Coordinates of N, CA and C in Angstrom, one line a residue:
M164 N -32.1 -28.4 -14.3 CA -31.2 -28.4 -13.2 C -30.1 -27.3 -13.3
T165 N -29.7 -27.0 -14.5 CA -28.7 -26.0 -14.6 C -29.3 -24.6 -14.2
A166 N -30.5 -24.3 -14.6 CA -31.1 -23.1 -14.2 C -31.2 -23.0 -12.6
L167 N -31.7 -24.1 -12.0 CA -31.8 -24.1 -10.6 C -30.4 -23.9 -9.9
A168 N -29.4 -24.5 -10.4 CA -28.1 -24.3 -9.8 C -27.6 -22.9 -9.8
H169 N -28.1 -22.1 -10.7 CA -27.6 -20.7 -10.8 C -28.6 -19.7 -10.2
E170 N -29.8 -20.2 -9.8 CA -30.8 -19.4 -9.2 C -30.5 -19.1 -7.7
P171 N -30.3 -17.9 -7.2 CA -30.0 -17.7 -5.8 C -31.3 -17.9 -5.0
C172 N -31.0 -18.4 -3.8 CA -32.1 -18.6 -2.8 C -32.0 -17.5 -1.8
P173 N -32.9 -16.5 -1.8 CA -32.7 -15.3 -1.0 C -32.5 -15.6 0.4
A174 N -33.3 -16.4 1.0 CA -33.2 -16.7 2.5 C -31.8 -17.3 2.8
V175 N -31.4 -18.3 2.0 CA -30.1 -18.9 2.3 C -29.0 -18.0 2.0
D176 N -29.0 -17.3 0.8 CA -27.9 -16.4 0.5 C -27.8 -15.3 1.5
E177 N -28.9 -14.7 1.9 CA -28.8 -13.6 2.8 C -28.3 -14.1 4.2
G178 N -28.7 -15.2 4.6 CA -28.2 -15.8 5.9 C -26.7 -16.1 5.8
M179 N -26.3 -16.7 4.7 CA -24.9 -17.0 4.6 C -24.1 -15.7 4.5
S180 N -24.6 -14.7 3.7 CA -23.9 -13.5 3.6 C -23.7 -12.8 4.9
S181 N -24.8 -12.8 5.7 CA -24.8 -12.2 7.0 C -23.8 -12.9 7.9
A182 N -23.8 -14.2 7.9 CA -22.8 -15.0 8.7 C -21.4 -14.7 8.3
A183 N -21.2 -14.7 7.0 CA -19.8 -14.4 6.5 C -19.4 -13.0 6.9
G184 N -20.3 -12.1 6.9 CA -20.0 -10.7 7.3 C -19.6 -10.6 8.7
H185 N -20.3 -11.3 9.6 CA -20.0 -11.3 11.0 C -18.6 -12.0 11.3
E186 N -18.4 -13.1 10.5 CA -17.1 -13.8 10.7 C -15.9 -12.9 10.3
A187 N -16.1 -12.1 9.2 CA -15.1 -11.2 8.7 C -14.8 -10.1 9.7
V188 N -15.9 -9.6 10.3 CA -15.7 -8.5 11.3 C -15.0 -9.1 12.5
A189 N -15.3 -10.3 12.9 CA -14.7 -10.9 14.1 C -13.2 -11.1 13.8
L190 N -12.9 -11.6 12.6 CA -11.5 -11.9 12.3 C -10.7 -10.6 12.3
D191 N -11.3 -9.5 11.7 CA -10.6 -8.2 11.6 C -10.3 -7.8 13.1
E192 N -11.2 -8.0 14.0 CA -11.0 -7.5 15.4 C -9.9 -8.3 16.0
V193 N -9.9 -9.7 15.8 CA -8.9 -10.5 16.4 C -7.5 -10.1 15.8
L194 N -7.4 -9.9 14.5 CA -6.1 -9.5 14.0 C -5.7 -8.2 14.5
W195 N -6.6 -7.2 14.6 CA -6.3 -5.9 15.1 C -5.7 -5.9 16.5
Q196 N -6.4 -6.7 17.4 CA -5.9 -6.8 18.8 C -4.6 -7.5 18.9
A197 N -4.4 -8.5 18.0 CA -3.1 -9.2 18.0 C -2.0 -8.3 17.5
W198 N -2.3 -7.6 16.5 CA -1.3 -6.6 15.9 C -0.9 -5.6 17.0
K199 N -1.8 -5.1 17.7 CA -1.5 -4.0 18.7 C -0.7 -4.6 19.8
A200 N -0.8 -5.9 20.1 CA -0.1 -6.5 21.2 C 1.3 -7.0 20.8
M201 N 1.6 -7.0 19.6 CA 2.9 -7.5 19.1 C 4.1 -6.7 19.6
E202 N 5.1 -7.4 20.0 CA 6.4 -6.8 20.3 C 7.5 -7.4 19.4
L203 N 7.9 -6.7 18.4 CA 8.9 -7.2 17.4 C 10.3 -6.9 17.7
P204 N 11.2 -7.7 17.4 CA 12.7 -7.3 17.5 C 13.0 -6.2 16.6
E205 N 14.0 -5.5 16.9 CA 14.4 -4.4 16.0 C 14.7 -4.9 14.6
G206 N 14.3 -4.1 13.6 CA 14.6 -4.5 12.2 C 13.4 -5.2 11.6
Y207 N 12.3 -5.4 12.3 CA 11.1 -6.0 11.7 C 9.9 -5.1 11.9
R208 N 8.9 -5.3 11.0 CA 7.7 -4.6 11.1 C 6.5 -5.5 10.8
A209 N 5.4 -5.2 11.3 CA 4.2 -6.0 11.1 C 3.1 -5.2 10.5
E210 N 2.4 -5.8 9.5 CA 1.3 -5.1 8.8 C 0.1 -6.1 8.8
I211 N -1.1 -5.5 8.7 CA -2.3 -6.4 8.5 C -2.7 -6.2 7.0
I212 N -2.4 -7.1 6.2 CA -2.7 -7.0 4.8 C -3.7 -8.1 4.4
E213 N -4.9 -7.6 4.0 CA -6.0 -8.4 3.7 C -6.4 -9.2 5.0
E214 N -6.3 -10.5 5.0 CA -6.7 -11.3 6.2 C -5.6 -11.9 7.0
F215 N -4.4 -11.3 6.9 CA -3.2 -11.9 7.6 C -2.4 -10.8 8.2
I216 N -1.7 -11.1 9.3 CA -0.6 -10.3 9.8 C 0.7 -10.7 9.2
E217 N 1.3 -9.8 8.5 CA 2.6 -10.1 7.8 C 3.7 -9.4 8.5
V218 N 4.7 -10.2 8.9 CA 5.9 -9.6 9.5 C 7.1 -9.7 8.5
S219 N 7.8 -8.6 8.3 CA 8.8 -8.6 7.3 C 10.0 -7.8 7.9
P220 N 11.2 -8.1 7.4 CA 12.4 -7.4 7.8 C 12.5 -6.1 7.1
T221 N 13.3 -5.1 7.6 CA 13.6 -3.9 6.9 C 14.4 -4.3 5.7
G222 N 14.5 -3.3 4.7 CA 15.0 -3.6 3.4 C 16.5 -3.7 3.4
R223 N 17.0 -4.3 2.3 CA 18.4 -4.4 2.1 C 19.0 -3.1 1.6
R224 N 20.3 -3.1 1.3 CA 21.0 -1.9 1.0 C 20.5 -1.2 -0.2
R225 N 20.3 -1.9 -1.3 CA 19.7 -1.3 -2.6 C 18.4 -0.7 -2.3
H226 N 17.6 -1.4 -1.5 CA 16.2 -1.0 -1.2 C 16.3 0.4 -0.5
G227 N 17.2 0.5 0.5 CA 17.4 1.7 1.2 C 17.9 2.8 0.4
V228 N 18.8 2.5 -0.5 CA 19.4 3.6 -1.4 C 18.3 4.2 -2.3
I229 N 17.4 3.3 -2.9 CA 16.4 3.9 -3.7 C 15.4 4.7 -2.9
I230 N 15.0 4.2 -1.7 CA 14.0 5.0 -0.9 C 14.6 6.3 -0.5
N231 N 15.9 6.4 -0.2 CA 16.5 7.7 0.2 C 16.6 8.6 -1.0
R232 N 16.9 8.1 -2.1 CA 16.9 9.0 -3.3 C 15.5 9.5 -3.6
L233 N 14.6 8.6 -3.5 CA 13.2 8.9 -3.8 C 12.7 10.0 -2.8
R234 N 12.9 9.8 -1.6 CA 12.4 10.7 -0.6 C 13.1 12.1 -0.8
R235 N 14.4 12.2 -1.0 CA 15.0 13.5 -1.2 C 14.4 14.2 -2.4
A236 N 14.2 13.5 -3.5 CA 13.7 14.1 -4.7 C 12.2 14.5 -4.5
L237 N 11.5 13.7 -3.8 CA 10.1 14.1 -3.5 C 10.0 15.3 -2.6
E238 N 10.8 15.4 -1.6 CA 10.8 16.5 -0.7 C 11.1 17.8 -1.4
A239 N 12.0 17.8 -2.4 CA 12.3 19.0 -3.2 C 11.1 19.3 -4.1
H240 N 10.5 18.3 -4.7 CA 9.3 18.5 -5.6 C 8.1 19.1 -4.8
L241 N 7.9 18.6 -3.6 CA 6.7 19.0 -2.8 C 7.0 20.3 -2.0
A242 N 8.1 20.8 -2.1 CA 8.5 21.9 -1.1 C 7.6 23.1 -1.0
D243 N 6.9 23.4 -2.1 CA 6.1 24.6 -2.2 C 4.6 24.3 -1.9
G244 N 4.3 23.0 -1.6 CA 2.9 22.7 -1.4 C 2.6 22.4 0.1
D245 N 1.4 21.8 0.3 CA 0.9 21.5 1.6 C 1.1 20.0 2.0
D246 N 1.7 19.3 1.1 CA 1.9 17.8 1.3 C 3.4 17.5 1.4
V247 N 3.7 16.5 2.1 CA 5.1 16.1 2.3 C 5.2 14.5 2.2
A248 N 6.4 14.0 2.1 CA 6.7 12.6 2.1 C 7.0 12.1 3.5
Y249 N 6.4 10.9 3.8 CA 6.5 10.3 5.1 C 7.1 8.9 5.0
Q250 N 7.7 8.4 6.0 CA 8.3 7.1 6.1 C 8.1 6.5 7.5
D251 N 7.9 5.2 7.6 CA 7.8 4.5 8.9 C 6.6 5.0 9.7
V252 N 5.5 5.3 9.1 CA 4.2 5.6 9.8 C 3.1 4.7 9.3
N253 N 2.3 4.2 10.3 CA 1.2 3.3 10.0 C 0.1 4.0 9.2
I254 N -0.4 3.4 8.1 CA -1.6 3.8 7.4 C -2.6 2.8 7.8
I255 N -3.8 3.3 8.3 CA -4.8 2.4 8.9 C -6.1 2.6 8.1
H256 N -6.8 1.5 7.8 CA -8.1 1.5 7.1 C -8.9 0.3 7.5
R257 N -9.9 0.6 8.3 CA -10.8 -0.5 8.7 C -10.1 -1.7 9.3
R258 N -9.3 -1.5 10.3 CA -8.6 -2.5 11.0 C -7.6 -3.2 10.1
K259 N -7.1 -2.6 9.1 CA -6.0 -3.0 8.3 C -4.9 -2.0 8.5
V260 N -3.6 -2.5 8.5 CA -2.5 -1.6 8.7 C -1.4 -1.8 7.7
W261 N -0.9 -0.8 7.1 CA 0.2 -0.9 6.1 C 1.3 0.1 6.5
I262 N 2.5 -0.3 6.2 CA 3.6 0.6 6.4 C 4.4 0.7 5.1
P263 N 3.9 1.6 4.2 CA 4.6 1.7 2.9 C 6.0 2.3 3.0
D264 N 6.8 2.1 2.0 CA 8.2 2.6 2.1 C 8.1 4.1 2.1
L265 N 7.2 4.8 1.4 CA 6.9 6.2 1.5 C 5.5 6.4 1.2
F266 N 5.0 7.5 1.7 CA 3.6 8.0 1.3 C 3.6 9.5 1.4
I267 N 2.6 10.0 0.6 CA 2.4 11.5 0.6 C 1.1 11.8 1.3
A268 N 1.2 12.8 2.2 CA 0.0 13.2 2.9 C 0.2 14.6 3.4
P269 N -0.8 15.3 4.0 CA -0.7 16.6 4.4 C 0.4 16.8 5.4
E270 N 1.1 17.9 5.4 CA 2.2 18.2 6.4 C 1.7 18.0 7.8
D271 N 0.5 18.5 8.1 CA -0.1 18.3 9.4 C -0.9 17.0 9.5
L272 N -0.3 16.0 10.0 CA -0.9 14.7 10.1 C -2.1 14.7 11.1
D273 N -2.2 15.7 11.9 CA -3.3 15.8 12.8 C -4.6 16.0 12.1
E274 N -4.5 16.3 10.8 CA -5.7 16.4 9.9 C -6.3 15.1 9.6
I275 N -5.6 14.0 9.7 CA -6.1 12.7 9.3 C -5.7 11.6 10.3
P276 N -6.1 11.8 11.6 CA -5.8 10.8 12.6 C -6.6 9.5 12.4
D277 N -6.1 8.4 12.8 CA -7.0 7.2 12.9 C -7.6 7.2 14.3
E278 N -8.6 6.4 14.4 CA -9.5 6.5 15.6 C -8.8 6.1 16.9
E279 N -7.7 5.4 16.9 CA -6.9 5.0 18.1 C -5.6 5.7 18.2
D280 N -5.3 6.6 17.3 CA -4.1 7.4 17.4 C -2.8 6.5 17.2
L281 N -3.0 5.5 16.3 CA -1.9 4.6 16.1 C -1.2 4.9 14.7
G282 N -1.7 5.8 14.0 CA -1.2 6.1 12.7 C -2.0 7.2 12.0
V283 N -2.2 7.1 10.7 CA -3.0 8.0 10.0 C -4.1 7.3 9.2
D284 N -5.2 7.9 9.0 CA -6.3 7.3 8.3 C -6.0 7.3 6.8
A285 N -6.2 6.2 6.1 CA -6.0 6.1 4.6 C -6.7 7.1 3.8
S286 N -7.8 7.6 4.3 CA -8.7 8.6 3.6 C -7.9 9.8 3.3
G287 N -6.9 10.2 4.1 CA -6.2 11.4 3.8 C -4.9 11.2 3.1
V288 N -4.5 10.0 2.7 CA -3.3 9.7 2.1 C -3.4 10.0 0.6
R289 N -2.5 10.7 0.0 CA -2.5 11.1 -1.4 C -1.9 10.1 -2.3
A290 N -0.9 9.4 -1.8 CA -0.1 8.5 -2.7 C 0.7 7.5 -1.8
V291 N 0.9 6.3 -2.3 CA 1.9 5.4 -1.6 C 2.9 5.0 -2.6
L292 N 4.1 4.8 -2.2 CA 5.2 4.4 -3.0 C 5.9 3.2 -2.4
E293 N 6.1 2.1 -3.1 CA 6.8 0.9 -2.6 C 7.9 0.5 -3.5
V294 N 9.0 0.2 -2.9 CA 10.2 -0.4 -3.6 C 10.1 -1.9 -3.4
V295 N 10.0 -2.6 -4.5 CA 9.7 -4.1 -4.3 C 11.0 -4.7 -3.9
S296 N 10.8 -5.6 -2.9 CA 12.0 -6.4 -2.3 C 12.2 -7.7 -3.0
P297 N 13.4 -8.3 -2.9 CA 13.6 -9.6 -3.5 C 12.8 -10.7 -2.8
G298 N 12.6 -11.7 -3.6 CA 11.9 -12.9 -3.0 C 10.4 -12.9 -3.5
R299 N 10.0 -14.1 -3.8 CA 8.6 -14.3 -4.3 C 7.5 -13.8 -3.4
E300 N 7.7 -14.0 -2.1 CA 6.6 -13.6 -1.2 C 6.6 -12.1 -1.1
A301 N 7.8 -11.4 -1.0 CA 7.8 -10.0 -1.0 C 7.3 -9.3 -2.2
Q302 N 7.6 -9.9 -3.4 CA 7.1 -9.4 -4.6 C 5.6 -9.5 -4.7
S303 N 5.1 -10.7 -4.3 CA 3.6 -10.9 -4.3 C 2.9 -9.9 -3.4
R304 N 3.5 -9.6 -2.3 CA 2.9 -8.6 -1.3 C 2.8 -7.3 -2.0
D305 N 3.8 -6.7 -2.6 CA 3.7 -5.4 -3.2 C 2.9 -5.4 -4.5
R306 N 3.1 -6.4 -5.3 CA 2.5 -6.4 -6.6 C 1.0 -6.8 -6.6
E307 N 0.6 -7.6 -5.6 CA -0.7 -8.1 -5.6 C -1.5 -7.7 -4.4
R308 N -1.1 -8.2 -3.2 CA -1.9 -8.0 -2.0 C -2.0 -6.5 -1.6
K309 N -0.9 -5.8 -1.7 CA -1.0 -4.4 -1.3 C -1.7 -3.6 -2.4
R310 N -1.5 -4.0 -3.6 CA -2.2 -3.3 -4.7 C -3.7 -3.4 -4.5
R311 N -4.2 -4.6 -4.2 CA -5.6 -4.7 -3.9 C -6.0 -3.8 -2.6
A312 N -5.2 -3.9 -1.6 CA -5.5 -3.2 -0.4 C -5.5 -1.7 -0.5
Y313 N -4.6 -1.2 -1.2 CA -4.5 0.3 -1.4 C -5.7 0.7 -2.3
A314 N -6.0 -0.1 -3.3 CA -7.2 0.3 -4.2 C -8.5 0.2 -3.4
R315 N -8.6 -0.8 -2.5 CA -9.8 -0.9 -1.7 C -10.0 0.3 -0.7
A316 N -8.9 0.8 -0.3 CA -8.9 2.0 0.6 C -9.1 3.3 -0.2
G317 N -9.1 3.2 -1.5 CA -9.3 4.4 -2.4 C -8.1 5.4 -2.4
I318 N -6.9 4.9 -2.1 CA -5.7 5.7 -2.2 C -5.5 6.1 -3.7
P319 N -5.4 7.4 -4.0 CA -5.5 7.8 -5.5 C -4.3 7.3 -6.3
L320 N -3.1 7.1 -5.7 CA -1.9 6.8 -6.5 C -1.1 5.8 -5.8
Y321 N -0.7 4.7 -6.5 CA 0.2 3.7 -6.0 C 1.3 3.6 -7.0
V322 N 2.5 3.8 -6.6 CA 3.7 3.7 -7.4 C 4.6 2.5 -6.9
L323 N 4.9 1.6 -7.8 CA 5.8 0.5 -7.5 C 7.1 0.7 -8.3
I324 N 8.2 0.6 -7.6 CA 9.6 0.6 -8.2 C 10.1 -0.8 -8.1
D325 N 10.2 -1.5 -9.3 CA 10.4 -2.9 -9.3 C 11.6 -3.3 -10.0
D326 N 12.7 -3.6 -9.3 CA 13.9 -4.1 -9.9 C 13.8 -5.4 -10.5
F327 N 12.7 -6.2 -10.2 CA 12.6 -7.6 -10.5 C 11.6 -7.9 -11.6
D328 N 11.1 -6.8 -12.2 CA 10.1 -6.9 -13.4 C 10.9 -6.7 -14.6
G329 N 11.3 -7.7 -15.3 CA 12.2 -7.6 -16.5 C 13.5 -7.0 -16.1
D330 N 13.9 -5.9 -16.8 CA 15.2 -5.2 -16.4 C 14.9 -4.0 -15.5
G331 N 13.7 -4.0 -14.9 CA 13.3 -3.0 -14.0 C 12.2 -2.2 -14.6
T332 N 11.1 -1.9 -13.7 CA 9.9 -1.2 -14.2 C 9.4 -0.3 -13.1
V333 N 8.9 0.8 -13.5 CA 8.2 1.7 -12.6 C 6.7 1.6 -13.0
V334 N 5.9 1.2 -12.1 CA 4.4 1.0 -12.4 C 3.6 2.1 -11.7
I335 N 2.9 2.9 -12.4 CA 2.1 3.9 -11.9 C 0.6 3.5 -12.0
L336 N 0.0 3.4 -10.8 CA -1.4 3.0 -10.8 C -2.3 4.1 -10.2
T337 N -3.4 4.4 -11.0 CA -4.3 5.5 -10.6 C -5.7 5.0 -10.8
A338 N -6.7 5.9 -10.5 CA -8.1 5.6 -10.6 C -8.5 4.4 -9.9
P339 N -8.4 4.3 -8.5 CA -8.8 3.1 -7.8 C -10.3 2.9 -7.8
D340 N -10.7 1.7 -7.9 CA -12.2 1.3 -7.8 C -12.2 0.5 -6.4
P341 N -12.6 1.1 -5.3 CA -12.6 0.5 -4.0 C -13.5 -0.8 -4.0
D342 N -14.7 -0.7 -4.7 CA -15.6 -1.9 -4.6 C -15.0 -3.1 -5.3
K343 N -14.2 -2.9 -6.3 CA -13.5 -4.1 -7.0 C -12.1 -4.3 -6.5
A344 N -11.6 -3.4 -5.7 CA -10.2 -3.5 -5.2 C -9.2 -3.6 -6.3
V345 N -9.4 -2.7 -7.3 CA -8.5 -2.6 -8.4 C -8.2 -1.2 -8.8
Y346 N -7.0 -0.9 -9.4 CA -6.7 0.3 -10.0 C -7.0 0.2 -11.5
T347 N -7.9 1.1 -12.0 CA -8.3 0.9 -13.4 C -7.4 1.5 -14.4
D348 N -6.4 2.3 -14.0 CA -5.4 2.8 -14.9 C -4.0 2.4 -14.5
E349 N -3.3 1.8 -15.4 CA -1.9 1.3 -15.1 C -1.0 1.7 -16.2
H350 N 0.1 2.3 -15.8 CA 1.1 2.8 -16.7 C 2.4 2.2 -16.3
R351 N 3.0 1.4 -17.2 CA 4.3 0.7 -16.9 C 5.4 1.3 -17.7
V352 N 6.5 1.7 -17.0 CA 7.6 2.4 -17.7 C 8.9 1.6 -17.4
P353 N 9.6 1.1 -18.4 CA 10.8 0.4 -18.1 C 11.9 1.3 -17.6
Y354 N 12.9 0.8 -16.8 CA 14.0 1.6 -16.4 C 14.7 2.1 -17.7
G355 N 15.3 3.3 -17.6 CA 15.9 3.9 -18.7 C 15.0 4.9 -19.4
T356 N 13.7 4.9 -19.1 CA 12.8 5.9 -19.5 C 12.2 6.6 -18.3
D357 N 12.0 7.9 -18.4 CA 11.4 8.6 -17.3 C 10.0 8.3 -17.1
A358 N 9.6 8.0 -15.8 CA 8.2 7.8 -15.4 C 7.7 9.0 -14.7
V359 N 6.6 9.6 -15.2 CA 6.1 10.9 -14.7 C 4.8 10.7 -14.0
I360 N 4.7 11.2 -12.8 CA 3.4 11.2 -12.1 C 2.4 12.1 -12.7
P361 N 1.2 11.6 -13.1 CA 0.3 12.3 -13.9 C -0.6 13.4 -13.2
D362 N -0.8 13.2 -11.9 CA -1.7 14.0 -11.2 C -1.5 14.0 -9.7
G363 N -2.2 14.9 -8.9 CA -2.1 14.9 -7.5 C -0.9 15.8 -7.1
P364 N -0.6 15.9 -5.8 CA 0.4 16.8 -5.3 C 1.8 16.5 -5.9
A365 N 2.1 15.3 -6.3 CA 3.4 15.0 -6.9 C 3.3 15.1 -8.5
K366 N 2.3 15.7 -9.0 CA 2.2 15.8 -10.5 C 3.4 16.4 -11.1
G367 N 3.9 15.7 -12.1 CA 5.1 16.1 -12.8 C 6.4 15.5 -12.2
F368 N 6.3 14.9 -11.1 CA 7.5 14.3 -10.5 C 8.0 13.1 -11.4
V369 N 9.3 13.1 -11.6 CA 10.0 12.2 -12.5 C 10.7 11.1 -11.7
I370 N 10.5 9.9 -12.0 CA 11.3 8.8 -11.5 C 12.1 8.2 -12.7
G371 N 13.4 8.6 -12.6 CA 14.3 8.2 -13.7 C 15.6 7.6 -13.2
E372 N 16.6 7.6 -14.0 CA 17.9 7.0 -13.6 C 18.5 7.6 -12.4
A373 N 18.2 8.8 -12.1 CA 18.8 9.4 -10.8 C 18.3 8.7 -9.6
I374 N 17.1 8.1 -9.7 CA 16.5 7.3 -8.6 C 16.7 5.8 -8.7
V375 N 16.5 5.3 -9.9 CA 16.5 3.8 -10.0 C 17.9 3.3 -10.5
G376 N 18.8 4.2 -10.9 CA 20.0 3.7 -11.5 C 20.9 3.1 -10.5
P377 N 22.0 2.5 -11.0 CA 23.0 1.8 -10.1 C 23.5 2.8 -9.0

């Protein structure tokens, strides 16, 4: 009985897999159309993360301070290259939509349009950077759901600046495995120690006290 319980039945499994696949595609389309039709009040944004539309408010003061420091420093670091830092632009991947705090992509975004001209295609994004917001749901979104989503899209670098991990931590995630929706290399650096981007257009960029300090 144990052996039979673990033996797949091809006809059943294939049928179930096919049905599940069609259901997933249908749900993606429903969420996509609903997201496009949404009209949000000022100060809110909507993303499609995994199988849900998530609406969240814009960040608090500390959140905005870190993002502005980060963007200014990134702009200086990237000044001599072909990539720049962006904010408030949709990243789109297979009917999923994310609005990271910052991302790095070619200066000419016309190089990576999405099919409906609603944002940019994730395939051309070099890195995403998120500043974790307070609250269990917000923390779970950045640490878990978006981590899986960005890895699934194959985005090469995901950086989390997390005030709420111990006394503060910068997490650098690289080497995505899209099939498993994981980043296979994780480097965690506590506040007070410089975190250095290892590769890509932001190689050598330092996230230290000038960005995460009081």
